[in-house]
PDB file of C-alpha atoms in Angstrom:
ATOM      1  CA  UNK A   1      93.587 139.109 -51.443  1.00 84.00           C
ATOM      2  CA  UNK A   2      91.154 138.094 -54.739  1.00 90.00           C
ATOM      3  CA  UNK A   3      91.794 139.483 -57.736  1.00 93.00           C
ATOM      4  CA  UNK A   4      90.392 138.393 -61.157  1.00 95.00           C
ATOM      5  CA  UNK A   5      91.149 139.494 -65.028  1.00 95.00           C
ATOM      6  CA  UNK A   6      89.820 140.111 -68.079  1.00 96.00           C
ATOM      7  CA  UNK A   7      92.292 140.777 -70.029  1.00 95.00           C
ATOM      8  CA  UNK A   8      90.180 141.556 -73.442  1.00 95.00           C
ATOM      9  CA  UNK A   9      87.782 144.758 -73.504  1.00 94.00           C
ATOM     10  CA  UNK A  10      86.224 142.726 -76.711  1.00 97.00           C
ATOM     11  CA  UNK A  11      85.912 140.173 -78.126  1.00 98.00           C
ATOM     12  CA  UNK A  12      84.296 139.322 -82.084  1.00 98.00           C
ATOM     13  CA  UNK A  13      83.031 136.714 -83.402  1.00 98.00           C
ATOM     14  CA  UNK A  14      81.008 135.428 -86.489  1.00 98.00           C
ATOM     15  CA  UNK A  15      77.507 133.872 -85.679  1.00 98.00           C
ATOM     16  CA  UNK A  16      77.994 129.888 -85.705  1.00 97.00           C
ATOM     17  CA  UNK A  17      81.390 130.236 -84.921  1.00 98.00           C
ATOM     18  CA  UNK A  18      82.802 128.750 -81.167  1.00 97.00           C
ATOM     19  CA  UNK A  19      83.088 131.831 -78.506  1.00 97.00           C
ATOM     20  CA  UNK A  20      85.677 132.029 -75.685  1.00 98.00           C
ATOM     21  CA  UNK A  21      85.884 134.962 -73.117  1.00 98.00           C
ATOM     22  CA  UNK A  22      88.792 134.500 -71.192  1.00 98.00           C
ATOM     23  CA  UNK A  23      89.164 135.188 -66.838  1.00 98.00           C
ATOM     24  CA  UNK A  24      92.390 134.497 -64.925  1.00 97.00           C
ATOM     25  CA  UNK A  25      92.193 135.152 -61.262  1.00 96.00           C
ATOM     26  CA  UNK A  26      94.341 135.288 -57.839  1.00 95.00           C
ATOM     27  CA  UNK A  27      93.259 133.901 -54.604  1.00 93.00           C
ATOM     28  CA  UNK A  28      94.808 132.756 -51.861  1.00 91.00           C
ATOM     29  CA  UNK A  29      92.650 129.742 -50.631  1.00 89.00           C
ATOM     30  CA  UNK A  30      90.212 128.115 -53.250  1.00 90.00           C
ATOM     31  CA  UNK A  31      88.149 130.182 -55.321  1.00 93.00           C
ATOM     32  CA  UNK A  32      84.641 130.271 -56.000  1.00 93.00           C
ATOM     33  CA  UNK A  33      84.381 131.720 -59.795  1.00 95.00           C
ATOM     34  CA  UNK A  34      80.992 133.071 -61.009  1.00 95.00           C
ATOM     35  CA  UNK A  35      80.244 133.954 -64.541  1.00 96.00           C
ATOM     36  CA  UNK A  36      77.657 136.872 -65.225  1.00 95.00           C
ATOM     37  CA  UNK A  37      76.133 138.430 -68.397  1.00 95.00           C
ATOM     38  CA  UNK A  38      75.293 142.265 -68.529  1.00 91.00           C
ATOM     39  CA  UNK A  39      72.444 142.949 -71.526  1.00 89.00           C
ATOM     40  CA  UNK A  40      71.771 146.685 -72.175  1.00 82.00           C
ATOM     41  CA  UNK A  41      70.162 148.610 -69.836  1.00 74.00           C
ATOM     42  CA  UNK A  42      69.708 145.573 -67.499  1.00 79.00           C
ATOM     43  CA  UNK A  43      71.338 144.167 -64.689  1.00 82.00           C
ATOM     44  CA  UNK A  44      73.721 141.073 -64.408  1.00 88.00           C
ATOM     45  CA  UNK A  45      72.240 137.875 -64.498  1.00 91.00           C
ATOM     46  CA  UNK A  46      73.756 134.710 -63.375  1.00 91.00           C
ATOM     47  CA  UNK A  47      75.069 132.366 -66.006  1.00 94.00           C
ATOM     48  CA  UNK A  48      77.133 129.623 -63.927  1.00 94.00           C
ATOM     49  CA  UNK A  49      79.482 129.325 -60.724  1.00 93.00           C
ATOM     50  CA  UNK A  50      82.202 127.228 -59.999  1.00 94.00           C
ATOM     51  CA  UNK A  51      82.559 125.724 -56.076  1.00 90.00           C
ATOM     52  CA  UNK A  52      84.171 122.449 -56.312  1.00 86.00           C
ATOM     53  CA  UNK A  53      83.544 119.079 -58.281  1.00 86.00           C
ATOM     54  CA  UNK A  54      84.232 119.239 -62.305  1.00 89.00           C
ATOM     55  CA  UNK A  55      85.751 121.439 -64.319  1.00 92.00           C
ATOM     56  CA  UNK A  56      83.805 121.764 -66.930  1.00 95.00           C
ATOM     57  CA  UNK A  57      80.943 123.790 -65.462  1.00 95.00           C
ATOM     58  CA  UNK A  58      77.558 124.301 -67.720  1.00 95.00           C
ATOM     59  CA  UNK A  59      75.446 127.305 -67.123  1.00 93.00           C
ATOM     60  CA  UNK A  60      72.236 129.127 -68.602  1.00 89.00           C
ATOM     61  CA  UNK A  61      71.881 129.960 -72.278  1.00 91.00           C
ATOM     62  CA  UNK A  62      74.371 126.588 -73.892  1.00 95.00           C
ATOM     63  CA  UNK A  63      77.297 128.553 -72.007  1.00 97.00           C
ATOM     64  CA  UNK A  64      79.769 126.645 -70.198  1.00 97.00           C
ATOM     65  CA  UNK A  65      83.330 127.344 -68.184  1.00 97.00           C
ATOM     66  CA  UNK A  66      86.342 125.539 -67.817  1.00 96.00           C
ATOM     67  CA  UNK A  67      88.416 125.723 -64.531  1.00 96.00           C
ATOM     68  CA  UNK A  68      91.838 125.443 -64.683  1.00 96.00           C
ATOM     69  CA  UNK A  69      93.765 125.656 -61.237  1.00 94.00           C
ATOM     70  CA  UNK A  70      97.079 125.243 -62.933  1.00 95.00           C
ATOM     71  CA  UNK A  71      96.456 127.719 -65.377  1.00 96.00           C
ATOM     72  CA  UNK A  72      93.924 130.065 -62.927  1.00 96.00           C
ATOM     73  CA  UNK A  73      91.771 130.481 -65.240  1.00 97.00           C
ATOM     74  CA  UNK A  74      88.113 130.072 -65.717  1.00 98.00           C
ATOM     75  CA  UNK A  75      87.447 130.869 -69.459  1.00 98.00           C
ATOM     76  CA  UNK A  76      83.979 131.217 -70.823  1.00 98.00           C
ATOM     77  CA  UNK A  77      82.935 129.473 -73.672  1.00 98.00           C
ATOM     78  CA  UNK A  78      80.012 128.335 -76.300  1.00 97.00           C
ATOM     79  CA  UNK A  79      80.106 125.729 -79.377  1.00 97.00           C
ATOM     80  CA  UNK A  80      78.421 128.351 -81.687  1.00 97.00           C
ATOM     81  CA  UNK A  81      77.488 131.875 -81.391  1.00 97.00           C
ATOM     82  CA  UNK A  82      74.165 133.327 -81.342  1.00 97.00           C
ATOM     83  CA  UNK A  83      73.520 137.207 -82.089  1.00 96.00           C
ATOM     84  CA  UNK A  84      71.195 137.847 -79.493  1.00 95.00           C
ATOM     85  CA  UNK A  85      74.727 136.565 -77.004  1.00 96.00           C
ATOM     86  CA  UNK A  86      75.965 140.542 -77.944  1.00 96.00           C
ATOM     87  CA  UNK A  87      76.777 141.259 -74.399  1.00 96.00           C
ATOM     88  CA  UNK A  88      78.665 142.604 -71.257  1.00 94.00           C
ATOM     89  CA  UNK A  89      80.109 139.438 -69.632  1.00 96.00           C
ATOM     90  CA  UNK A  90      81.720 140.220 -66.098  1.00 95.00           C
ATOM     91  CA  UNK A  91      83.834 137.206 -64.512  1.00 96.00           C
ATOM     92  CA  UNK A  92      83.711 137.540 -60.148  1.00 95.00           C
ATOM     93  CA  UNK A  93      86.087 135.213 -58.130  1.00 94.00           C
ATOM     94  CA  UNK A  94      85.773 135.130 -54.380  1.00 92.00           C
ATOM     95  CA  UNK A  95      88.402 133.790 -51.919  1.00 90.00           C
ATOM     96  CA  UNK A  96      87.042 130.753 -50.216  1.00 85.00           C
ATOM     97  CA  UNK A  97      89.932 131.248 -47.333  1.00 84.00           C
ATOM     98  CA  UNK A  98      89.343 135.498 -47.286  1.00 77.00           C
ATOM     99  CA  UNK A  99      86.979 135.458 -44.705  1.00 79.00           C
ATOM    100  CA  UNK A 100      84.419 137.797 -47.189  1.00 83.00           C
ATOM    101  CA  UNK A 101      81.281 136.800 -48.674  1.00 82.00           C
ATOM    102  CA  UNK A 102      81.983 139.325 -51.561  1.00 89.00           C
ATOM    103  CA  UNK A 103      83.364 138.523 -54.992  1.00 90.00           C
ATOM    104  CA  UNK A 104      85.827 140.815 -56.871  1.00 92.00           C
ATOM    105  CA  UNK A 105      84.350 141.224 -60.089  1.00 93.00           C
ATOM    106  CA  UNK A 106      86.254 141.608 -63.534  1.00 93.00           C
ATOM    107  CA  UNK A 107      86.338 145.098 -65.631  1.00 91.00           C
ATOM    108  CA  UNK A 108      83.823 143.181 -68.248  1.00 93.00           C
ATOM    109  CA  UNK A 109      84.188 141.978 -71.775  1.00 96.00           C
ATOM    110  CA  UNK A 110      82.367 142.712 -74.564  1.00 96.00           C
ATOM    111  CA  UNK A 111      81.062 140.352 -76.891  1.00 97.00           C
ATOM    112  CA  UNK A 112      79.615 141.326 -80.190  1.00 97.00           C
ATOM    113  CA  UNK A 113      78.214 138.024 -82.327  1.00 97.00           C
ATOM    114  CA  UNK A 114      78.194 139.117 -85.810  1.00 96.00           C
ATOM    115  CA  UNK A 115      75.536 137.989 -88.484  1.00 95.00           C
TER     116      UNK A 115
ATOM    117  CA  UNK B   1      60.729 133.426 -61.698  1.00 76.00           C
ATOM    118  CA  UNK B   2      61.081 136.115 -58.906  1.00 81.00           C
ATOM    119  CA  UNK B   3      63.190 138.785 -59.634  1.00 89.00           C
ATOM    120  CA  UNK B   4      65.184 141.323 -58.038  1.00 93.00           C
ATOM    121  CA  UNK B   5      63.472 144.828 -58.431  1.00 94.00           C
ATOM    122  CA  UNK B   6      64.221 148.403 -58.524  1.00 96.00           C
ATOM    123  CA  UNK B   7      62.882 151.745 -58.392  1.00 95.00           C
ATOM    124  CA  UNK B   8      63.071 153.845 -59.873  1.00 96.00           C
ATOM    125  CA  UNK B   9      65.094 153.104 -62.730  1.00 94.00           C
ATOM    126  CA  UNK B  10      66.695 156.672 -63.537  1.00 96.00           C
ATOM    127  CA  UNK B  11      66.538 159.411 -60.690  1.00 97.00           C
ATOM    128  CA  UNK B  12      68.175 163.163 -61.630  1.00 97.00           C
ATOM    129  CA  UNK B  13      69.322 165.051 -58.725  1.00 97.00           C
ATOM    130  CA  UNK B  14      71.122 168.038 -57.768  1.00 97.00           C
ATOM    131  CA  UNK B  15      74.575 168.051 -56.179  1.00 97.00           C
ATOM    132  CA  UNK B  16      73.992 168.288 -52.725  1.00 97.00           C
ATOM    133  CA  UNK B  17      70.804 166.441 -52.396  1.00 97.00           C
ATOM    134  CA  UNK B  18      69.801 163.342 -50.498  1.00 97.00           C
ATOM    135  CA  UNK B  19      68.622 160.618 -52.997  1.00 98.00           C
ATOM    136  CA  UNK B  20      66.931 157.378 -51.199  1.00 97.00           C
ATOM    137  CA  UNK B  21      67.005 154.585 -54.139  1.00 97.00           C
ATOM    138  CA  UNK B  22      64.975 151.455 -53.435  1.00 97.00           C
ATOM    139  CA  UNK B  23      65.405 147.191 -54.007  1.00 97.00           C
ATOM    140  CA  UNK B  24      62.946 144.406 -53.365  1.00 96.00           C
ATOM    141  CA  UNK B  25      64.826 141.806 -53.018  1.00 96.00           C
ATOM    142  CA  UNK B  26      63.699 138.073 -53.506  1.00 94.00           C
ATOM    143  CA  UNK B  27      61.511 137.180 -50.976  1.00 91.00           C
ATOM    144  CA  UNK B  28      63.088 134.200 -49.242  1.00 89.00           C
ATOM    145  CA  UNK B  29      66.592 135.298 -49.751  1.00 93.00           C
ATOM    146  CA  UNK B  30      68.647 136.643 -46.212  1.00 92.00           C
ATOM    147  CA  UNK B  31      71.568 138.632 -47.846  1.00 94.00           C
ATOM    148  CA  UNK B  32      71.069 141.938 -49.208  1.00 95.00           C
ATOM    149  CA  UNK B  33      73.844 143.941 -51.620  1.00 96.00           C
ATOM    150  CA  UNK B  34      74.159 147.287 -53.254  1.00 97.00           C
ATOM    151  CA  UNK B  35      77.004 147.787 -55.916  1.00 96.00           C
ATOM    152  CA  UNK B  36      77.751 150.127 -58.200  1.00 95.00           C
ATOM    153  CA  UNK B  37      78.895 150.700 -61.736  1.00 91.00           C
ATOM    154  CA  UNK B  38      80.820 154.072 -62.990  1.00 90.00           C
ATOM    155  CA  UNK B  39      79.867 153.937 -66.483  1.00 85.00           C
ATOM    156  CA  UNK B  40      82.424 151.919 -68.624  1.00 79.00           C
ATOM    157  CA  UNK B  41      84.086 151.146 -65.667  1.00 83.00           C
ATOM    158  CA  UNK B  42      83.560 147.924 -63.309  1.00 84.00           C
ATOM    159  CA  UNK B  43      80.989 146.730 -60.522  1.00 90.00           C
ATOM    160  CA  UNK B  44      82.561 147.883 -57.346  1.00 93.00           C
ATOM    161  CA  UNK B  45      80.515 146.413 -53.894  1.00 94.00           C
ATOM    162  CA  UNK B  46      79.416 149.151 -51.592  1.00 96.00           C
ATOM    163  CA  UNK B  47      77.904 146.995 -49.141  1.00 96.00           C
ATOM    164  CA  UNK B  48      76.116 143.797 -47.944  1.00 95.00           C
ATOM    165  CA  UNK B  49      73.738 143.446 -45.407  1.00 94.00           C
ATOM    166  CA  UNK B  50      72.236 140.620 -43.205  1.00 93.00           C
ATOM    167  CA  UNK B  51      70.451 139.984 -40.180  1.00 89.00           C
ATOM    168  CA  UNK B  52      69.040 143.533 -40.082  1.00 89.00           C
ATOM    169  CA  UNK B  53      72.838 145.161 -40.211  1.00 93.00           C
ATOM    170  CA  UNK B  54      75.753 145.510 -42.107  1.00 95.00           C
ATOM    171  CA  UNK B  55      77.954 142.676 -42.427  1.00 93.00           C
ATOM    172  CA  UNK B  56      80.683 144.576 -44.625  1.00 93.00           C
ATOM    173  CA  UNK B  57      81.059 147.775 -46.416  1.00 94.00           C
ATOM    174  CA  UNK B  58      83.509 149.258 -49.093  1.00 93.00           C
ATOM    175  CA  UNK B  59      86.222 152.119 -48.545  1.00 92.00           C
ATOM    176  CA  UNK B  60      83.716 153.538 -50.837  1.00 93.00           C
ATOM    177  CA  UNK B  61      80.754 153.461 -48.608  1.00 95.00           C
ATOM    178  CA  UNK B  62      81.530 156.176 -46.319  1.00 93.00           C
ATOM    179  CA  UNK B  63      79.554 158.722 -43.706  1.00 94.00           C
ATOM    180  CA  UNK B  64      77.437 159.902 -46.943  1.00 96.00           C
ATOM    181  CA  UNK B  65      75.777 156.531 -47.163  1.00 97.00           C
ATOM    182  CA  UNK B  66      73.316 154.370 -45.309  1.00 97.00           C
ATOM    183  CA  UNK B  67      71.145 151.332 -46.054  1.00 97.00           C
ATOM    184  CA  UNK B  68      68.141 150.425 -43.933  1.00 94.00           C
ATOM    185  CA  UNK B  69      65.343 147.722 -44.509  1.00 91.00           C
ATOM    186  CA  UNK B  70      62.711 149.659 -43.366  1.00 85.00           C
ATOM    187  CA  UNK B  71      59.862 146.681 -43.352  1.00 85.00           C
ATOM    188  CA  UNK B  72      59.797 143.023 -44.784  1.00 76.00           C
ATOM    189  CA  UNK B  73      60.563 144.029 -48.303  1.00 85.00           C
ATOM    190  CA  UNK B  74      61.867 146.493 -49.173  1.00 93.00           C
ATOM    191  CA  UNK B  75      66.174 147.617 -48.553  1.00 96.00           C
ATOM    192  CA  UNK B  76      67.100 151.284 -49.569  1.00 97.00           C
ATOM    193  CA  UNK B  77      70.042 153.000 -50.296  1.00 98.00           C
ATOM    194  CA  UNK B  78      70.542 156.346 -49.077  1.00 97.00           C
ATOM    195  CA  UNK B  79      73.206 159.010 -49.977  1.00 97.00           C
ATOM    196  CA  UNK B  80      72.903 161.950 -48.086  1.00 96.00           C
ATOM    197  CA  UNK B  81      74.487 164.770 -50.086  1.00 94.00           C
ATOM    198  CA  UNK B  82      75.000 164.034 -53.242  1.00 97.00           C
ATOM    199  CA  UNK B  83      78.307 164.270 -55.293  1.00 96.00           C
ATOM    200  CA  UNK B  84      79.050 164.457 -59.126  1.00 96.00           C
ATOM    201  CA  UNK B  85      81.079 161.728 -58.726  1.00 95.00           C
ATOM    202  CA  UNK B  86      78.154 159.894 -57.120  1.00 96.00           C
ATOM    203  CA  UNK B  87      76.855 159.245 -60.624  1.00 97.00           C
ATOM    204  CA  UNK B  88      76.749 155.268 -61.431  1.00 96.00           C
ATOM    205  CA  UNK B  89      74.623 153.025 -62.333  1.00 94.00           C
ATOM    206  CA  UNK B  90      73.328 151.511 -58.543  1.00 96.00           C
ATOM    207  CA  UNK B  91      72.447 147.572 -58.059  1.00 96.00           C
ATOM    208  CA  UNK B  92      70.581 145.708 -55.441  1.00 96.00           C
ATOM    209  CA  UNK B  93      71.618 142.217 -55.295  1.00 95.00           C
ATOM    210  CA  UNK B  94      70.270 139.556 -52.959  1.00 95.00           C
ATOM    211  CA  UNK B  95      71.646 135.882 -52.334  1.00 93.00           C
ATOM    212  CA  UNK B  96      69.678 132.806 -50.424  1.00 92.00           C
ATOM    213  CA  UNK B  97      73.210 132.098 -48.679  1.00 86.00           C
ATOM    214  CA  UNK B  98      76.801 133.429 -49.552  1.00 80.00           C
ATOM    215  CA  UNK B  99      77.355 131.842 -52.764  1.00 82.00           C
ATOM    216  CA  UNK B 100      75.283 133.288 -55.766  1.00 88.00           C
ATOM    217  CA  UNK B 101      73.823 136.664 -55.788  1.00 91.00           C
ATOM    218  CA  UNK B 102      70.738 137.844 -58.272  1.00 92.00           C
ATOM    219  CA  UNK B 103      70.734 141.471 -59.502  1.00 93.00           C
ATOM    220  CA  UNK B 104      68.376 143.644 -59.765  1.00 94.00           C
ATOM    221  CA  UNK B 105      67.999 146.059 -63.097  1.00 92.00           C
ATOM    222  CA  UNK B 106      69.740 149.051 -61.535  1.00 94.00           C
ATOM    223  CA  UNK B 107      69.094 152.256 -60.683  1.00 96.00           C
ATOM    224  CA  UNK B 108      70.774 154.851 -63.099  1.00 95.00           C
ATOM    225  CA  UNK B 109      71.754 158.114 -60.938  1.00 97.00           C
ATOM    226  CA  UNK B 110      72.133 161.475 -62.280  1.00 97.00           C
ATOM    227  CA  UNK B 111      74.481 163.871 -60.493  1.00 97.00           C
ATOM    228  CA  UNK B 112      74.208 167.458 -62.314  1.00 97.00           C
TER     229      UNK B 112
END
């Protein structure tokens, strides 16, 4: 079975300031992790995926992921904080050995970037 | 860049209504989704589709719902009799292969 957490409903931060949204996750084979960003009214939109190689993973808008297979975790994170970041971010993980082609998604995080 | 795309983008119905909501996907891409989103809650996967069939479905996709890809371009979503509880927000998503998927805006349904 997959499985994957966010275990903060929000998260603040000052504009400038480093970001972190944090994702743990359960899986019984390797996971694939996916990061995705939910702006109002919109639909998700692809930010960055872990499949294999290094763990530091860069993505779309200066965002980048760490994987962590001792800690499994997959954390997003920025160097500084933009406004217009104020988002829904949804982690996904999907069991390479589970025999789907769907990922699990997280319940979503909120991120509000403060001026 | 293409773009997933969905119509409309808010549809009102009555409980007990059939409601047919409608994707085009990305042209070249082979793997078609619909997921939905209670609001506040999380994106749960109804179903995926490839090859002109289903290749898995949800616990919550049940008798009530079908897909279809009806020509080249276009993959619907129909439920048959609506419920209140059917009310979500509805996404198409498409992927190239089985890795990354692109979502479309949504589809807000009403249920009164």
């Amino acid at each position: 079975a997959q499985s994957v957490a966010q275990p903060e409903d929000q998260v603040n931060v000052a504009e400038g300031n480093p970001l972190t949204v944090k994702c743990t996750y359960s899986v019984s084979g390797n996971p694939y992790l996916f990061w995705y960003v939910q702006y109002p009214n919109r639909g998700l939109q692809f930010l960055l995926k872990y499949i294999t190689g290094d763990n530091l993973v860069k993505g779309s808008y200066g965002f980048e992921a760490e994987f962590n297979k001792s800690q499994t975790s997959f954390h997003l994170k920025k160097p500084s904080a933009l406004v217009s970041d104020s988002a829904l971010y949804f982690c996904a993980v999907r069991d390479e050995a589970g025999g789907s082609y769907i990922p699990t998604f997280g319940r979503g995080t909120s991120l509000i970037v403060h001026p | 860049e293409p773009e997933v795309t969905q119509t409309p983008s808010h549809q009102v119905t009555q409980m007990g209504q059939e409601v047919i909501l409608r994707c085009v996907p990305i042209s070249n891409h082979l793997y078609f989704y619909w997921y939905r989103q209670i609001l506040g809650q999380k994106v749960e996967f109804l179903v995926s589709f490839y090859n002109n069939e289903i290749s898995e479905k949800s616990e919550i996709f049940d008798d009530q719902f079908s897909v279809e890809r009806p020509d080249g371009s276009n993959f619907t979503l129909k439920i048959r009799s609506t419920k209140l509880e059917d009310s979500a927000m509805y996404f198409c998503a498409s992927s190239p292969g089985t890795r990354v998927q692109y979502f479309g805006p949504g589809t807000r349904l009403t249920v009164t």
